[in-house]
Each structure stands twice: as C-alpha cells, then as structure tokens.
Coordinates of C-alpha atoms in Angstrom, one line a residue:
M242 CA 6.9 -3.7 -27.3
K243 CA 5.5 -0.4 -26.0
N244 CA 3.1 -2.3 -23.7
I245 CA 5.9 -4.5 -22.4
Y246 CA 8.0 -1.5 -21.6
A247 CA 5.0 0.1 -19.8
L248 CA 4.5 -3.1 -17.7
L249 CA 8.2 -3.1 -16.7
A250 CA 7.9 0.6 -15.8
I251 CA 4.9 -0.1 -13.6
G252 CA 6.6 -3.0 -11.9
I253 CA 9.9 -1.2 -11.3
A254 CA 8.2 1.9 -9.9
A255 CA 5.9 -0.2 -7.7
L256 CA 8.9 -1.9 -6.1
N257 CA 9.8 1.4 -4.4
L258 CA 6.4 2.1 -2.8
R259 CA 6.9 0.1 0.4
P260 CA 10.6 -0.5 1.4
L261 CA 10.7 2.9 3.2
M262 CA 8.2 1.3 5.7
T263 CA 8.8 -2.4 5.5
S264 CA 12.6 -2.1 6.0
V265 CA 11.7 -0.7 9.4
A266 CA 9.4 -3.4 10.6
P267 CA 11.9 -6.3 11.2
L268 CA 14.3 -3.9 12.9
L269 CA 11.6 -2.2 15.0
G270 CA 12.7 -3.8 18.2
T271 CA 16.4 -2.8 17.5
I272 CA 15.4 0.7 16.7
Q273 CA 13.4 1.0 20.0
E274 CA 16.4 -0.4 21.9
E275 CA 19.1 1.7 20.2
L276 CA 17.2 5.0 20.1
G277 CA 15.1 4.6 23.3
M278 CA 11.7 4.8 21.5
S279 CA 8.4 3.7 23.0
G280 CA 6.1 1.4 21.1
A281 CA 3.8 4.3 20.1
T282 CA 6.7 6.4 18.9
A283 CA 8.3 3.6 17.0
S284 CA 5.0 2.9 15.2
L285 CA 5.2 6.5 13.9
L286 CA 7.8 5.3 11.4
T287 CA 5.1 3.3 9.7
T288 CA 2.1 5.6 10.6
I289 CA 3.7 8.8 9.3
P290 CA 4.4 7.6 5.7
V291 CA 0.9 6.1 5.5
L292 CA -0.6 9.4 6.9
C293 CA 1.3 11.4 4.3
M294 CA 0.1 9.1 1.6
G295 CA -3.4 10.0 2.6
L296 CA -2.9 13.7 3.1
F297 CA -1.0 14.3 -0.1
A298 CA -2.6 11.8 -2.5
P299 CA -5.3 14.3 -3.5
L300 CA -2.5 16.6 -4.7
A301 CA -1.2 13.9 -7.0
A302 CA -3.9 14.5 -9.6
K303 CA -3.4 18.3 -9.6
I304 CA 0.4 18.0 -9.8
G305 CA 0.1 15.4 -12.5
D306 CA -2.3 17.6 -14.5
R307 CA 0.3 20.5 -14.3
L308 CA 3.6 18.7 -14.8
G309 CA 2.5 15.6 -16.6
M310 CA 1.8 12.2 -15.2
E311 CA 5.0 10.6 -16.2
R312 CA 7.2 13.5 -15.0
T313 CA 5.5 13.5 -11.7
I314 CA 6.0 9.8 -11.2
W315 CA 9.6 10.2 -12.1
A316 CA 10.1 13.1 -9.6
S317 CA 8.4 11.1 -6.9
L318 CA 10.7 8.1 -7.4
L319 CA 13.7 10.5 -7.1
L320 CA 12.2 11.8 -3.8
I321 CA 11.7 8.4 -2.4
A322 CA 15.2 7.3 -3.3
A323 CA 16.7 10.5 -1.8
M324 CA 14.8 10.1 1.5
T325 CA 15.7 6.4 1.8
G326 CA 19.4 7.2 1.1
L327 CA 19.4 10.1 3.6
R328 CA 18.9 7.6 6.3
G329 CA 22.5 6.5 5.7
L330 CA 23.7 9.8 7.3
G331 CA 23.1 8.5 10.8
S332 CA 20.6 6.9 13.2
S333 CA 18.4 9.4 15.1
V334 CA 14.7 9.7 15.8
W335 CA 14.4 13.0 14.1
L336 CA 16.1 11.9 10.9
L337 CA 13.9 8.8 10.7
I338 CA 10.8 10.8 11.2
L339 CA 11.8 13.5 8.7
T340 CA 12.6 10.9 6.0
A341 CA 9.3 9.1 6.8
I342 CA 7.4 12.4 6.2
V343 CA 9.1 13.5 2.9
G344 CA 9.4 9.9 1.6
G345 CA 5.7 9.4 2.4
I346 CA 4.9 12.5 0.2
G347 CA 6.8 10.9 -2.7
I348 CA 4.8 7.7 -2.3
S349 CA 1.5 9.6 -2.1
L350 CA 2.2 11.2 -5.5
A351 CA 3.4 8.1 -7.3
G352 CA 0.6 5.7 -6.1
P353 CA -2.5 7.4 -7.6
L354 CA -0.7 8.4 -10.8
L355 CA 0.5 4.8 -11.4
S356 CA -3.2 3.8 -11.4
A357 CA -3.9 6.6 -13.9
F358 CA -0.9 5.4 -16.0
I359 CA -2.4 1.9 -16.1
K360 CA -5.8 3.4 -17.2
K361 CA -3.9 5.3 -20.0
M362 CA -1.8 2.5 -21.2
F363 CA -4.3 -0.4 -20.7
P364 CA -7.8 1.3 -20.8
H365 CA -9.7 -1.9 -21.0
R366 CA -7.6 -4.1 -18.8
P367 CA -7.9 -2.9 -15.1
A368 CA -6.6 -6.3 -14.0
V369 CA -3.2 -5.1 -15.0
I370 CA -3.2 -3.7 -11.6
S371 CA -2.0 -7.1 -10.5
I372 CA 1.5 -6.2 -11.8
Y373 CA 1.4 -3.0 -9.8
S374 CA 0.3 -4.7 -6.6
A375 CA 2.5 -7.8 -6.9
S376 CA 5.6 -5.7 -7.6
M377 CA 4.8 -3.5 -4.6
T378 CA 4.5 -6.7 -2.5
V379 CA 7.9 -8.0 -3.9
G380 CA 9.5 -4.7 -2.9
A381 CA 7.9 -5.0 0.6
A382 CA 9.1 -8.6 0.8
L383 CA 12.7 -7.8 -0.2
A384 CA 12.9 -5.0 2.4
S385 CA 11.3 -7.0 5.2
S386 CA 13.3 -10.2 4.6
L387 CA 16.7 -8.7 3.8
S388 CA 17.0 -5.7 6.2
V389 CA 18.1 -7.9 9.1
P390 CA 20.8 -9.7 7.1
V391 CA 22.1 -6.4 5.8
Y392 CA 22.0 -5.0 9.3
E393 CA 24.1 -7.9 10.5
Q394 CA 26.5 -7.9 7.6
S395 CA 27.1 -4.2 8.0
G396 CA 28.4 -4.6 11.5
E397 CA 24.9 -3.9 13.0
H398 CA 24.7 -0.4 11.6
L399 CA 21.0 0.7 11.4
N400 CA 21.7 3.5 9.0
V401 CA 23.3 1.2 6.4
A402 CA 20.4 -1.3 6.6
L403 CA 17.7 1.3 6.2
A404 CA 19.5 3.3 3.5
S405 CA 20.4 0.4 1.3
W406 CA 17.0 0.3 -0.3
A407 CA 17.6 3.6 -2.1
V408 CA 19.3 1.5 -4.8
L409 CA 15.8 0.4 -6.0
G410 CA 14.7 4.1 -6.3
V411 CA 17.8 5.0 -8.3
V412 CA 17.1 2.2 -10.8
A413 CA 13.5 3.2 -11.1
A414 CA 14.3 6.8 -11.6
V415 CA 16.7 6.0 -14.4
F416 CA 14.1 3.7 -16.1
W417 CA 11.4 6.4 -15.9
A418 CA 13.6 9.2 -17.2
G419 CA 12.6 8.3 -20.8
F420 CA 8.9 8.6 -19.9
A421 CA 9.6 11.9 -18.1
R422 CA 11.2 13.4 -21.2
R423 CA 8.3 12.4 -23.4
G424 CA 5.6 13.3 -20.8
G425 CA 3.2 16.1 -21.7
T426 CA 1.9 18.8 -19.5
S427 CA -1.3 16.9 -18.7
T428 CA -2.2 13.3 -18.2
S429 CA -3.5 12.8 -21.7
G430 CA -2.0 15.8 -23.6
L431 CA -5.5 17.4 -23.6
R432 CA -7.3 19.9 -21.4
A433 CA -8.9 17.2 -19.3
R434 CA -8.4 17.6 -15.6
S435 CA -8.7 15.2 -12.7
V436 CA -11.6 15.7 -10.3
L437 CA -12.1 14.0 -7.0
P438 CA -15.6 12.3 -6.9
I439 CA -16.3 13.5 -3.4
R440 CA -20.1 13.4 -3.8
N441 CA -20.2 9.9 -5.4
R442 CA -21.6 7.2 -3.1
K443 CA -19.5 4.4 -4.6
A444 CA -16.4 6.5 -4.3
I445 CA -17.1 7.1 -0.6
Q446 CA -17.7 3.4 0.0
L447 CA -14.5 2.5 -1.8
T448 CA -12.6 5.1 0.3
L449 CA -13.9 3.6 3.6
F450 CA -13.0 0.1 2.3
F451 CA -9.5 1.2 1.4
G452 CA -9.1 2.8 4.9
L453 CA -10.1 -0.4 6.7
M454 CA -8.0 -2.6 4.4
S455 CA -4.9 -0.4 4.7
G456 CA -5.3 0.0 8.5
M457 CA -5.3 -3.8 8.9
F458 CA -2.4 -4.3 6.4
Y459 CA -0.1 -1.7 8.0
S460 CA -0.9 -2.8 11.5
I461 CA 0.0 -6.4 10.7
T462 CA 3.1 -5.3 8.8
A463 CA 4.4 -3.1 11.6
W464 CA 3.5 -5.4 14.5
I465 CA 3.5 -9.0 13.5
A466 CA 7.2 -9.4 14.3
P467 CA 6.9 -7.8 17.8
M468 CA 3.7 -9.7 18.4
A469 CA 5.5 -13.0 17.6
V470 CA 8.3 -12.2 20.1
D471 CA 5.6 -11.3 22.7
F472 CA 4.1 -14.7 22.1
G473 CA 7.4 -16.4 22.9
Y474 CA 8.9 -16.9 19.4
T475 CA 12.6 -15.9 18.7
S476 CA 13.6 -12.8 16.8
D477 CA 14.6 -15.0 13.8
Q478 CA 11.2 -16.7 13.8
A479 CA 9.5 -13.4 14.1
A480 CA 11.3 -12.1 11.0
T481 CA 10.4 -15.3 9.2
F482 CA 6.7 -14.7 9.9
L483 CA 6.9 -11.2 8.6
T484 CA 8.6 -12.4 5.4
L485 CA 6.1 -15.2 5.0
F486 CA 3.2 -12.8 5.5
T487 CA 4.6 -10.7 2.6
L488 CA 5.6 -13.5 0.2
I489 CA 2.3 -15.2 0.3
Q490 CA 0.7 -12.0 -1.0
I491 CA 2.6 -12.2 -4.3
P492 CA 0.8 -15.1 -6.0
V493 CA -2.5 -14.1 -4.5
S494 CA -2.2 -10.5 -5.7
L495 CA -1.5 -11.7 -9.2
T496 CA -4.6 -13.9 -9.4
A497 CA -7.3 -12.0 -7.4
P498 CA -8.0 -9.4 -10.1
S499 CA -8.2 -12.0 -12.8
L500 CA -10.6 -14.1 -10.7
V501 CA -12.8 -11.0 -10.2
A502 CA -12.8 -10.4 -14.0
K503 CA -13.9 -14.0 -14.6
L504 CA -16.6 -14.0 -12.0
G505 CA -18.0 -10.6 -13.1
N506 CA -18.6 -9.4 -9.5
P507 CA -15.9 -8.8 -6.9
R508 CA -18.1 -9.7 -3.8
A509 CA -17.1 -13.3 -3.5
V510 CA -13.4 -12.6 -3.7
L511 CA -13.5 -9.6 -1.4
V512 CA -15.5 -11.3 1.3
G513 CA -13.5 -14.5 0.9
C514 CA -10.2 -12.6 1.5
A515 CA -11.6 -10.7 4.4
L516 CA -12.7 -14.1 6.0
F517 CA -9.1 -15.3 5.7
K518 CA -8.0 -12.2 7.7
L519 CA -10.8 -12.8 10.2
T520 CA -9.6 -16.4 10.6
G521 CA -5.9 -15.3 11.1
I522 CA -6.7 -12.7 13.8
G523 CA -9.0 -15.2 15.5
M524 CA -6.2 -17.8 15.6
L525 CA -3.9 -15.2 17.2
L526 CA -6.4 -14.4 19.8
L527 CA -6.9 -18.0 20.6
G528 CA -3.2 -18.6 20.9
L529 CA -3.0 -21.1 18.1
P530 CA 0.2 -21.8 16.1
M531 CA 1.3 -18.5 14.6
L532 CA 2.4 -20.0 11.3
A533 CA -1.1 -21.0 10.2
A534 CA -2.4 -17.5 11.3
V535 CA 0.3 -15.7 9.3
I536 CA -0.6 -17.8 6.2
A537 CA -4.3 -16.9 6.5
L538 CA -3.4 -13.2 7.0
G539 CA -1.1 -13.2 4.0
I540 CA -3.8 -14.7 1.7
G541 CA -6.3 -12.1 2.9
A542 CA -4.0 -9.2 2.4
G543 CA -2.8 -10.4 -0.9
G544 CA -6.3 -10.4 -2.3
L545 CA -7.7 -7.3 -0.8
F546 CA -5.0 -4.8 -1.7
P547 CA -5.0 -5.2 -5.6
L548 CA -8.8 -5.1 -5.6
A549 CA -8.8 -1.9 -3.5
L550 CA -6.5 -0.5 -6.3
M551 CA -8.5 -2.0 -9.2
L552 CA -12.1 -1.1 -8.3
P553 CA -11.6 2.7 -8.6
I554 CA -9.9 2.3 -12.0
A555 CA -12.8 0.1 -13.2
E556 CA -15.2 2.9 -12.3
A557 CA -13.4 5.4 -14.5
N558 CA -13.5 6.0 -18.3
T559 CA -10.4 8.1 -18.7
P560 CA -6.9 8.4 -17.1
E561 CA -8.1 11.7 -15.6
E562 CA -11.1 10.0 -14.0
A563 CA -8.9 7.2 -12.8
S564 CA -6.4 9.6 -11.3
G565 CA -9.3 11.4 -9.4
W566 CA -10.9 8.2 -8.2
S567 CA -7.6 6.8 -7.1
A568 CA -6.5 10.0 -5.4
M569 CA -9.7 10.1 -3.4
T570 CA -9.8 6.4 -2.4
Q571 CA -6.1 6.3 -1.5
G572 CA -6.0 9.8 0.0
G573 CA -9.0 9.2 2.4
G574 CA -8.2 5.5 2.8
Y575 CA -4.6 6.0 3.8
M576 CA -5.5 8.7 6.3
L577 CA -7.9 6.2 8.0
G578 CA -5.4 3.4 7.6
A579 CA -2.6 5.4 9.2
M580 CA -4.4 5.2 12.6
G581 CA -4.0 1.4 12.6
P582 CA -0.3 0.9 13.5
L583 CA -0.5 3.8 16.0
T584 CA -3.6 2.4 17.7
I585 CA -1.9 -1.0 18.0
G586 CA 1.2 0.5 19.5
A587 CA -0.8 2.6 22.0
L588 CA -3.0 -0.3 23.1
H589 CA 0.1 -2.5 23.6
D590 CA 1.8 0.3 25.6
A591 CA -1.3 0.7 27.8
S592 CA -1.9 -3.0 28.5
G593 CA 1.4 -4.8 28.0
H594 CA -0.1 -7.3 25.7
F595 CA -1.8 -7.6 22.3
N596 CA -5.2 -9.0 23.2
G597 CA -7.0 -5.7 23.1
A598 CA -5.3 -4.7 19.9
L599 CA -6.3 -8.0 18.2
T600 CA -9.9 -7.6 19.4
V601 CA -10.0 -4.1 17.8
M602 CA -8.6 -5.6 14.5
L603 CA -11.2 -8.4 14.6
T604 CA -14.0 -5.7 14.9
A605 CA -12.5 -3.7 12.0
I606 CA -12.6 -6.8 9.8
V607 CA -16.2 -7.5 10.6
A608 CA -17.1 -3.9 9.6
M609 CA -15.1 -4.3 6.4
I610 CA -17.1 -7.4 5.4
A611 CA -20.3 -5.5 6.0
L612 CA -19.1 -2.6 3.8
Q613 CA -17.9 -5.0 1.1
W614 CA -21.3 -6.6 0.9
K615 CA -23.0 -3.2 0.6
M616 CA -20.7 -1.7 -2.0
T617 CA -20.9 -4.7 -4.3
Q618 CA -24.7 -4.6 -4.6
G619 CA -26.2 -3.9 -8.0
R620 CA -24.0 -3.5 -11.0
S621 CA -20.6 -5.2 -11.0
N622 CA -17.5 -3.2 -10.5
A623 CA -15.6 -5.6 -12.8
E624 CA -17.9 -4.9 -15.7
K625 CA -17.6 -2.1 -18.3
P626 CA -16.6 1.1 -16.5
S627 CA -19.3 3.7 -16.0
S628 CA -19.1 7.4 -16.6
R629 CA -20.2 8.3 -13.1
T630 CA -17.8 10.8 -11.6
G631 CA -20.0 12.8 -9.4
V632 CA -23.5 12.2 -10.3
E633 CA -24.5 9.6 -7.8
K634 CA -25.0 11.6 -4.6
A635 CA -24.2 10.2 -1.1

C-alpha cells in the first residue's frame, strides 16, 4: 500500500511540471497578437522556465538536505500552483515573465528531488521513472490540448486559460501534505548530503545529453504549432499537431525504460529514438506531410526524456547520490536546453521562415547521436548502479 501511495504521489506531482509552459504553446500566436510580442520575446515564456530549471536545479539537493526531500517537493508544488494561478490576475508581458521565472524555480526544485524520491522508495527499480515521465507528459498533453478550448469557452480571456492549470497544483499540494508532515530534515533521515558529481566523466556526458535532448524537446513544443501555421495549416490543425506530438509520448515513455532494462544497455533505445527525431525534422525540411513528421518526433521525444531521467538514477546508490546526479544533469542540461526555443524564435525572426532553424535542429540531433554512442560504451547504465560519484575524472 505504501508503494502504491508513493507511485500516486510521484504521478500527481509530475502532472504539474509542464503546464506552466505547455499551456502557453498553443496560445503563442494569440499572446503575440494581443500583447504585441515578437517571436523572440514570446519564446521567453518557454525559455525562461527552462533556464530557471537549469539555474536552480543544483540548489534542489541542498534545500532538500536542509528542509527534507518531501517538504521541499510539497513547497515547490505550492509555488508552481501559486504562479500559475497568479496569471489569472490579468494579461501582461511582465506578469507572464514574472510567473515564468518564479514558477520555473518551483519546477527546478521539484524535478531532481522527485528522482531522489524514486531512488528512496524504489532503490532497485529505476524504471519506475516511467511513471514520472509519463505523468509529466500527460500534464503537458492536457495543457496543450485543452488551453485553446478553455480560452474559447471563457470568452477568449487569456488570463483564465493560463491560470486554470493551477487546479492541478492545488490537488498535488494537498496530496503531498502528508509526506511533508512526515518528512525529515534530510533526504534519508541521516547525515548524508547530496554532492554534485562535477568531475565525473559520465555525469558530464549525461548532462550534455540532457541539454541536447531538452533543447530539442522545448523547441518543438514551443514552435511546432506556429511552424504548422507557417507551412499553411489552420490554427486548429496546428493545435492538433501539438497535442498529437505530446500524446504519442505517453505510451513510449512508459515502455522505453522497461525496454532498456530488458536489453541491459540503453544504446539501442537511445539511438533509435534519436533517429526518429532525425527523421521527423528531415521530413519537415523536405516539406513532407506534417502528420507523419509529428508522429516520428513524438516517438523520439517519448523515449529520450524518461531515459535522460533514468540514467542518472541508475548511476547512484543512495537517494542523496541520485539527488546530486539528477541536480547536475538537469541543472546543466536545462540551461543548455533553454537556448533551443530562443534560438528558433530568433532565427525565424531574422529569416521569416523555419528552414534555418530546422537545419540547426538536425545538426543538434546528429551531435546527440554521437554523444549517445560514446556515453554508452563499456558497462551498461541499466545494470547494477555503481558507487562512482566523483572518482572518474573528466
């Protein structure tokens, strides 16, 4: 019963880690029109939370050590809910940016500590990360698919459509209140402390991989709908493509970690998912039907994200180590990934089309495949975790 409750807690918390950003994506054109924002400025609504997730993720381990893992997750969920709800006060550029910053901080604290929580509750089952990643994807899908209908039903009020997702945060905070009351003053009730493995070669490789993966993911999430409109599709079709891209990730994210556990080495799954992304971007560059391209991109993203979360956990022996590894890979990775949507917006503003941006994305995927091949050489990440936290020097 305890494990079932823990799985529910993980899933409910993860639902809240993406709506702050993905609720903006299908309304990006409307936001630009109503608030007079350029493409580069509008992309900040996605870029800023991701950048904050990178900048503040390393603090998650330290705050979790001081306040307790569960209490910090609970407080982070409250912060996300508060910032999402604050968007209901009105529609302005500065309010959206402020809530993106503070909400991004909340997400940055919850993300690594949820990975540590999984290591604590399921120490020998890193594939449980599939619940985390699938729930996160469900939250993203709900926000991306329902924000436009909520906007229309509310009488075309942006503030209502963007603030409505605070409901998920309130539910999660109530659910986690019990964990917060029982949480100790450190992640395991001992004197152990989380350490960032900044001199570990594998940790550096995983961080670079996370950065390339997240940069691609958030670029597609932020710009797939505007891209579809630019290619001649209607706004409704563009919103459908975004929803499809997100929904496809759910079954893939549930199966990819288990497949890696069966194979014993993540290389085949990692490279296979990256090739799906390469195919999808190539199809967009060639002007092929967008539906097939979106399906390929969704399969690739659905597999890569849970593995980027799982591999650092598999390298750790304790919740503290998992917190440190996750904080480093997510912190550095999100800082790199935050540049993706901003770069796409700037390239589009400069050229008036997406060909240059797609070419950059294609190059990034090729680099990611090369990195995947290198970082999976030798002992499998999916096997028994090692005790290396800072010994293997870069």
